Short mmCIF file of C-alpha atoms in Angstrom, two decimals:
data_model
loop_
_atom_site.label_atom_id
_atom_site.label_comp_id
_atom_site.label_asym_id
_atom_site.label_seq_id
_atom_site.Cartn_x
_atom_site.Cartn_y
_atom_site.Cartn_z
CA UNK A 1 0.00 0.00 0.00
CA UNK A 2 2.62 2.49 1.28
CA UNK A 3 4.52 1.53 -2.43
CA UNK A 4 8.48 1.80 -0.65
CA UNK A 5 10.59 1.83 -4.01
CA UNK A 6 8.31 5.30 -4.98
CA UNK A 7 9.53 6.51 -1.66
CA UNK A 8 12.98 6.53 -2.72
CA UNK A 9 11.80 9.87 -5.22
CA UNK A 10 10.81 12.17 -2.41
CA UNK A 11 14.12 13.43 -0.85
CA UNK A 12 15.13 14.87 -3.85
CA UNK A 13 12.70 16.90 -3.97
CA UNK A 14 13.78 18.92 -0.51
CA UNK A 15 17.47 18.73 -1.51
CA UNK A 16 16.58 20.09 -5.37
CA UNK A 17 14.54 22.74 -3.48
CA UNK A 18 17.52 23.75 -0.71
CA UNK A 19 20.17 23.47 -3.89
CA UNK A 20 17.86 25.75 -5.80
CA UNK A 21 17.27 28.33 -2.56
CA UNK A 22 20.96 28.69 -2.92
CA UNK A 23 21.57 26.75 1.03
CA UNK A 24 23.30 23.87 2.55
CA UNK A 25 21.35 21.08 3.47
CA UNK A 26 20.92 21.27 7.41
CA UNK A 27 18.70 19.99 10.25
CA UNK A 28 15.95 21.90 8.37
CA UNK A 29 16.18 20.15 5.45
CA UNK A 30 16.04 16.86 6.96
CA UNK A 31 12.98 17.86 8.77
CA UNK A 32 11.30 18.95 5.52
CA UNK A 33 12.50 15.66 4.24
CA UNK A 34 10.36 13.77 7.20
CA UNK A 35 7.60 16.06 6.96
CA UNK A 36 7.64 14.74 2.82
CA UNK A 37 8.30 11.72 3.47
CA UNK A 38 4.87 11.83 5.78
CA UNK A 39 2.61 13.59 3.31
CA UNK A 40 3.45 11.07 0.27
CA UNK A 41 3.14 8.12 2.58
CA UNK A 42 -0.37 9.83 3.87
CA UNK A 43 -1.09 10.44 0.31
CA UNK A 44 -0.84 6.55 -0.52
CA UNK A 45 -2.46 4.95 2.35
CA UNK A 46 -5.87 7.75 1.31
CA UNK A 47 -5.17 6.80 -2.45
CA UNK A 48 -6.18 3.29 -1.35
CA UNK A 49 -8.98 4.34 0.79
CA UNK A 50 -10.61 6.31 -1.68
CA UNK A 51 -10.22 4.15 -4.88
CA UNK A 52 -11.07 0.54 -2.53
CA UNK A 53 -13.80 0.04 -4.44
CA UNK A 54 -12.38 0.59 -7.86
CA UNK A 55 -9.36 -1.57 -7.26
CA UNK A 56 -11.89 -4.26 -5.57
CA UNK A 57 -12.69 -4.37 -9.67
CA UNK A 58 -9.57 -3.36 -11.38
CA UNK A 59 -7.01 -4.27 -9.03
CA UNK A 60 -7.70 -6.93 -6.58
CA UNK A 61 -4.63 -7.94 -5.66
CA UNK A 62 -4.15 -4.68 -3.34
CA UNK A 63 -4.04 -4.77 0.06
CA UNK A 64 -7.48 -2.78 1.01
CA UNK A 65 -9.64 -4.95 -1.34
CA UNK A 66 -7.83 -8.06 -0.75
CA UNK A 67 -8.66 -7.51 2.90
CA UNK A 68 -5.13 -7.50 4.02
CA UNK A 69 -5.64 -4.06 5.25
CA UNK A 70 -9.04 -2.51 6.71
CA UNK A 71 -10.53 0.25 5.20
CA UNK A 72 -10.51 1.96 8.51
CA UNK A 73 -6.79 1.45 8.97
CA UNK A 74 -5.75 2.90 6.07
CA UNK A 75 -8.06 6.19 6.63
CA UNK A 76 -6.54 6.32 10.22
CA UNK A 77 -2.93 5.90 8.76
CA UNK A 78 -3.74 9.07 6.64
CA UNK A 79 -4.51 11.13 9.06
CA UNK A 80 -1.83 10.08 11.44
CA UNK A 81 0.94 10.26 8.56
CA UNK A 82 -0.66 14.37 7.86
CA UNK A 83 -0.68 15.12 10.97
CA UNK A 84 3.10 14.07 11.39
CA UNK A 85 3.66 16.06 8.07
CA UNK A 86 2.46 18.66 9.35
CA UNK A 87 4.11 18.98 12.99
CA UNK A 88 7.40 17.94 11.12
CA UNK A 89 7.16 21.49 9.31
CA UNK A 90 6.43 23.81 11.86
CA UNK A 91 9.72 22.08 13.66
CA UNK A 92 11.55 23.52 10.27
CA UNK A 93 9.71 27.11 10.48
CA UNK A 94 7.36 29.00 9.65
CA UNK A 95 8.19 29.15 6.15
CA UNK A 96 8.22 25.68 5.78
CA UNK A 97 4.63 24.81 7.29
CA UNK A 98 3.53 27.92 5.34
CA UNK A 99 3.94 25.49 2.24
CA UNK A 100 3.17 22.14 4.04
CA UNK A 101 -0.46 23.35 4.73
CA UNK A 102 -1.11 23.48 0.82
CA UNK A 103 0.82 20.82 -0.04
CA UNK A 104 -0.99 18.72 2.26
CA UNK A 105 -4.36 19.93 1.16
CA UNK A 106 -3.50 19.44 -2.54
CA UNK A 107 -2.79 15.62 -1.53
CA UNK A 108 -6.18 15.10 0.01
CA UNK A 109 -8.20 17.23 -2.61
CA UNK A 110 -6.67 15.09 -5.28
CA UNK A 111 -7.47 11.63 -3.27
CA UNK A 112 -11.09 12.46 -2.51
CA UNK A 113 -11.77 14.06 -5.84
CA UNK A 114 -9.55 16.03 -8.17
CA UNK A 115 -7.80 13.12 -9.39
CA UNK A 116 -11.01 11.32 -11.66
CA UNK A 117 -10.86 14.99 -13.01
CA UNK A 118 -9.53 16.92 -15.95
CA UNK A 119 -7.55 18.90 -13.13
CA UNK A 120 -6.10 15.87 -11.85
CA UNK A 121 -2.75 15.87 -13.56
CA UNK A 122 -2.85 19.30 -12.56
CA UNK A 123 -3.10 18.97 -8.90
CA UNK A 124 -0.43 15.89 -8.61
CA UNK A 125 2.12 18.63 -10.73
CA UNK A 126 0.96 21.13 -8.06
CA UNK A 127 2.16 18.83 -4.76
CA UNK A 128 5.39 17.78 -6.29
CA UNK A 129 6.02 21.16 -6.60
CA UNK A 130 5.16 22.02 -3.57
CA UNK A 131 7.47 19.51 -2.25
CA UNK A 132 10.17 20.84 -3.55
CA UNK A 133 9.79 24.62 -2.54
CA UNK A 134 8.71 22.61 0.83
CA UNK A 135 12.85 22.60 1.05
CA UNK A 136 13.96 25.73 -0.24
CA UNK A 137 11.59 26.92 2.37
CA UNK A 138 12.60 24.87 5.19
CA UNK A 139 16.47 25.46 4.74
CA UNK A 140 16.56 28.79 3.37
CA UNK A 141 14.12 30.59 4.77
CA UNK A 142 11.89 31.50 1.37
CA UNK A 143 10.56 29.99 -1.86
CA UNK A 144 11.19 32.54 -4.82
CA UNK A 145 14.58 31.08 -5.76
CA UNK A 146 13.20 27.84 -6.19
CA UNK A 147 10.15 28.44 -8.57
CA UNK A 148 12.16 27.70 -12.04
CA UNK A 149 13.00 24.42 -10.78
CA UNK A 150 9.93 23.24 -8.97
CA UNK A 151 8.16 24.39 -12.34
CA UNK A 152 10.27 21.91 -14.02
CA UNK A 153 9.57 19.28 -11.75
CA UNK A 154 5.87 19.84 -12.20
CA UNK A 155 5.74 19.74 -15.44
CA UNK A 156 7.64 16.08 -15.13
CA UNK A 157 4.49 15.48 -12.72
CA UNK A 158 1.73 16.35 -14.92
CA UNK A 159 3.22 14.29 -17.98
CA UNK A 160 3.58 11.23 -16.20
CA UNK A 161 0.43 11.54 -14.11
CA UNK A 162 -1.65 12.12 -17.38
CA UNK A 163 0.43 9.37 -18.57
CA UNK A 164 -1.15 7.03 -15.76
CA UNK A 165 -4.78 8.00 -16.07
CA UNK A 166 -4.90 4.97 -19.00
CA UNK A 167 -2.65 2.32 -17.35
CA UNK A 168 -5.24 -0.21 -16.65
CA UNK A 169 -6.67 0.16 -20.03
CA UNK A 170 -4.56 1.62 -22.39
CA UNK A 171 -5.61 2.75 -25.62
CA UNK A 172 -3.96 6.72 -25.62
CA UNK A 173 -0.80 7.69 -27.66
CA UNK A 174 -1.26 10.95 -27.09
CA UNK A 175 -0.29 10.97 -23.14
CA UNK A 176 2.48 9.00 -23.34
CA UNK A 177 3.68 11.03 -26.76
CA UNK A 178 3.27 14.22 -24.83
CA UNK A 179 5.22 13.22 -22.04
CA UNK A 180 7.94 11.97 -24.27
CA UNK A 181 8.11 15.87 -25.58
CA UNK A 182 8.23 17.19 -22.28
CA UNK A 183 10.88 14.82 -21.60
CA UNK A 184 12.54 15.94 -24.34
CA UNK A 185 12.10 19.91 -23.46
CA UNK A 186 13.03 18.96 -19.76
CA UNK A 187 16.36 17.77 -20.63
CA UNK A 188 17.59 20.30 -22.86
CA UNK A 189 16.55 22.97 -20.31
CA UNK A 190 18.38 21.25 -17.43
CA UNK A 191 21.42 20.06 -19.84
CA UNK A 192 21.95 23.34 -21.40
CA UNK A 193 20.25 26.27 -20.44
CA UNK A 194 22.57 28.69 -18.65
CA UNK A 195 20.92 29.95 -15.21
CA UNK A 196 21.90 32.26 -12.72
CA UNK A 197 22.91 30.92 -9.74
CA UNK A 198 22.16 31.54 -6.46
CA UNK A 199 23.99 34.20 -4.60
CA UNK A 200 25.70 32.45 -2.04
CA UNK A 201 26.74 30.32 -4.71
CA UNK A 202 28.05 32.82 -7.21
CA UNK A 203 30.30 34.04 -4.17
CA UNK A 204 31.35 30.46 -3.67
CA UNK A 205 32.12 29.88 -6.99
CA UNK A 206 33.86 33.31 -7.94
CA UNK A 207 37.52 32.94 -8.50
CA UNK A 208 40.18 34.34 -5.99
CA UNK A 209 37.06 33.90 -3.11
CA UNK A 210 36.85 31.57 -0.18
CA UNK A 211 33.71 29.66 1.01
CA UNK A 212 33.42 26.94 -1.86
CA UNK A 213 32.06 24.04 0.23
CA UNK A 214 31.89 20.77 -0.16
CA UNK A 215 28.38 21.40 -1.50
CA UNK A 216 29.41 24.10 -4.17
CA UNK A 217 31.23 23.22 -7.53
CA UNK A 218 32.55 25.68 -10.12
CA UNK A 219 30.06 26.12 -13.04
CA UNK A 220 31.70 24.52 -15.65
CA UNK A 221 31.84 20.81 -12.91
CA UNK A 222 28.12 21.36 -12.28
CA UNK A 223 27.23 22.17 -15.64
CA UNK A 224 28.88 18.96 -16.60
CA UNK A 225 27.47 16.96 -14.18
CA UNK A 226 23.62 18.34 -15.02
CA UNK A 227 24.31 17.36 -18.72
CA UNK A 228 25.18 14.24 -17.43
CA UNK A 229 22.36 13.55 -15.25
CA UNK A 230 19.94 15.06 -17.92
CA UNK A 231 21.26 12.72 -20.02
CA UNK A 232 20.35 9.91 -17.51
CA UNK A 233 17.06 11.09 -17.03
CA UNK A 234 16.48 11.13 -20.78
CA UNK A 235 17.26 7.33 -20.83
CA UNK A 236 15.48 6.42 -17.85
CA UNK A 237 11.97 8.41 -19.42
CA UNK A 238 12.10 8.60 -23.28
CA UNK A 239 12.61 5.24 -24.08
CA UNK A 240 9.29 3.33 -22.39
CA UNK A 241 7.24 6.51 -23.29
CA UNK A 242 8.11 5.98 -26.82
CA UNK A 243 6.95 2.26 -26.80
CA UNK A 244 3.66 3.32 -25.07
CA UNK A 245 3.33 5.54 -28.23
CA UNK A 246 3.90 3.03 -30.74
CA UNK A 247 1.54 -0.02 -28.71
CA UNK A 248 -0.45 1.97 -25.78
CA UNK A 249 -1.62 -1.21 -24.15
CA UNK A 250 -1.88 -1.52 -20.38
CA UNK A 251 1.52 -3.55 -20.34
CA UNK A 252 3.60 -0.56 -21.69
CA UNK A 253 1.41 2.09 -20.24
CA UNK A 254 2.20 0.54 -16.63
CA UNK A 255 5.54 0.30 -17.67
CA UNK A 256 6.02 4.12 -19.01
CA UNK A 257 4.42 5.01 -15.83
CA UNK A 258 6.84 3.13 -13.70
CA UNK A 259 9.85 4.93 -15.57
CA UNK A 260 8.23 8.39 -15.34
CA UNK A 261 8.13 7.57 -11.69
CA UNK A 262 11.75 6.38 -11.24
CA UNK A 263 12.81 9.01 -13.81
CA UNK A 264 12.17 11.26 -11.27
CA UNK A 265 15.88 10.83 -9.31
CA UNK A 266 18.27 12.10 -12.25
CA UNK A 267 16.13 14.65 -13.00
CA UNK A 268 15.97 16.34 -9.33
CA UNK A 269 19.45 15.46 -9.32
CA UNK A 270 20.07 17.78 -12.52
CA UNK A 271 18.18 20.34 -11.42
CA UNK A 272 20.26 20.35 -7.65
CA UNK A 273 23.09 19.88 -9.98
CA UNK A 274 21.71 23.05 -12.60
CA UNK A 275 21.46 25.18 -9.27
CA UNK A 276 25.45 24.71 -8.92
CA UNK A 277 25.22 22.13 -5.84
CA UNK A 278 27.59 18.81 -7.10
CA UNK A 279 27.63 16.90 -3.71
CA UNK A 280 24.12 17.27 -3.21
CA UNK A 281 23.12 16.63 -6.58
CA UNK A 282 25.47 13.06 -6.34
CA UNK A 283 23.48 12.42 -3.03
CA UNK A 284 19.58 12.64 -4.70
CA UNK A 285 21.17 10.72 -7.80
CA UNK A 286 23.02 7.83 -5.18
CA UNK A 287 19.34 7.24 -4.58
CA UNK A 288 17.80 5.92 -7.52
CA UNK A 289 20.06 2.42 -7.60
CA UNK A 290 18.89 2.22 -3.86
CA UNK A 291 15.32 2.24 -4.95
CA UNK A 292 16.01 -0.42 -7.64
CA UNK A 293 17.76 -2.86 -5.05
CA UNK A 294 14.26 -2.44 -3.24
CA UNK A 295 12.70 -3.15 -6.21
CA UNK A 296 14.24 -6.28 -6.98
CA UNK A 297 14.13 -7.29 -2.97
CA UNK A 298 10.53 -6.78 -3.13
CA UNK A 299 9.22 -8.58 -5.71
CA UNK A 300 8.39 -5.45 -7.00
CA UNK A 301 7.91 -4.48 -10.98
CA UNK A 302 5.32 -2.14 -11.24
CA UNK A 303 5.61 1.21 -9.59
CA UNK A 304 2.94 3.78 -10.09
CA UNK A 305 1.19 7.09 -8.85
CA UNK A 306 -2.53 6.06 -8.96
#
């Protein structure tokens, strides 16, 4: 129910957002990573509450309507894990439970309802970002910084989420061949669009100064390095979404869902890397092999949103 390997994409998002903020990761950040880490989990257990009857049809082998889990548990595990999510952020600040409070409404609003809706997509985009200023608020004390990069991130979001809408029937090219553009878009604007960095960062990274840290590279390092990972979030994406174009059955729907999802890593690993923050960007990527040991541990082969 709680879908672990999918867990393994959240942290990035708080690191992405304290890269992009222009800050160290710190206590903070670890706390926004918690209070994340709470709201997706709270976000699964109500996903299964809400659609129990639907997957009692569709899905059967899930825990709620194979009666491995009560319905009442999984509402109560909800509520608990928002709650948590919530207390989590106002440890990090004000800032931070300034943008938990939405985020965690946006999670509930698309469980009880948005998501069977045209806005659906919309609202999933809208929490991942979210999640990701969630950091840059939590560590460095505001959000604005952030915004290019937690757009990007939602627009990875929305193409994969509209991407999952068919993956128990199948039978739409056009999700899965708009996601493949965006994929396309998303790694050319992480690979080589120029940005400017953050402040504390440009002072790091000027020559003749002191301060580089160990979370700081020079431009030309991190610019290599976010080419790189682009690159790797290219092939983790493009490839499965172009199969779903060609056959969109449920098989290779599920399956370009599954990479969307895990395609998630490299790219907040470019952007943390885009934002001029190497060590951190190597730490969200050092996750995504974790998640497929899980994987394999588990049992595990699909991996989805819905």
């Amino acid at each position: 129910m709680l879908r672990l390997p999918a867990l393994f994409t959240v942290p990035g998002d708080a690191l992405a957002g304290a890269a992009a903020a222009g800050a160290r990761p710190g206590p903070r950040t670890l706390l926004a990573i918690g209070s994340s880490l709470c709201l997706y989990e709270a976000g699964m257990a109500l996903n299964d509450w809400a659609d129990r009857a639907e997957d009692a049809v569709e899905r059967p082998h899930r825990p709620l309507p194979s009666g491995r889990v009560r319905p009442a548990a999984a509402l109560t595990a909800a509520c608990g894990l928002t709650g948590a999510g919530l207390v989590l952020a106002a440890r990090a600040g004000r800032p931070a439970l300034a943008v938990a409070a939405p985020l965690a409404a946006t999670v509930w609003a698309y469980d009880l309802g948005l998501k069977r809706t045209p806005a659906g997509p919309a609202a999933m985009a809208a929490a991942r970002s979210l999640d990701l200023l969630l950091g840059a608020a939590a560590t460095g004390g505001g959000t604005r910084a952030a915004l290019p990069s937690a757009a990007l991130l939602g627009s990875h979001t929305l193409a994969v989420t509209a991407v999952s809408r068919r993956e128990t029937t199948g039978g739409s090219a056009l999700a899965p061949l708009a996601a493949l553009a965006t994929t396309g878009a998303l790694t050319r604007l992480v690979a080589h669009r120029r940005i400017r960095l953050p402040a504390g960062r440009r002072a790091a990274a000027a020559p003749g100064l002191p301060g580089s840290g160990p979370a700081e590279g020079p431009p030309r390092a991190t610019g290599a390095l976010a080419t790189a990972l682009g690159a790797a979030y290219a092939a983790t994406a493009a490839r499965p979404y172009l199969h779903a174009t060609l056959n969109p059955s449920p098989v290779l729907t599920q399956r370009a869902v599954g990479s969307g999802v895990r395609a998630t890593i490299p790219l907040q690993a470019a952007l943390a890397a885009r934002s001029g923050a190497a060590a951190t960007s190597l730490l969200v990527a050092a996750l995504a092999p974790a998640g497929r040991m899980l994987t394999r541990r588990a049992g595990m082969r699909k991996v989805s949103i819905t």
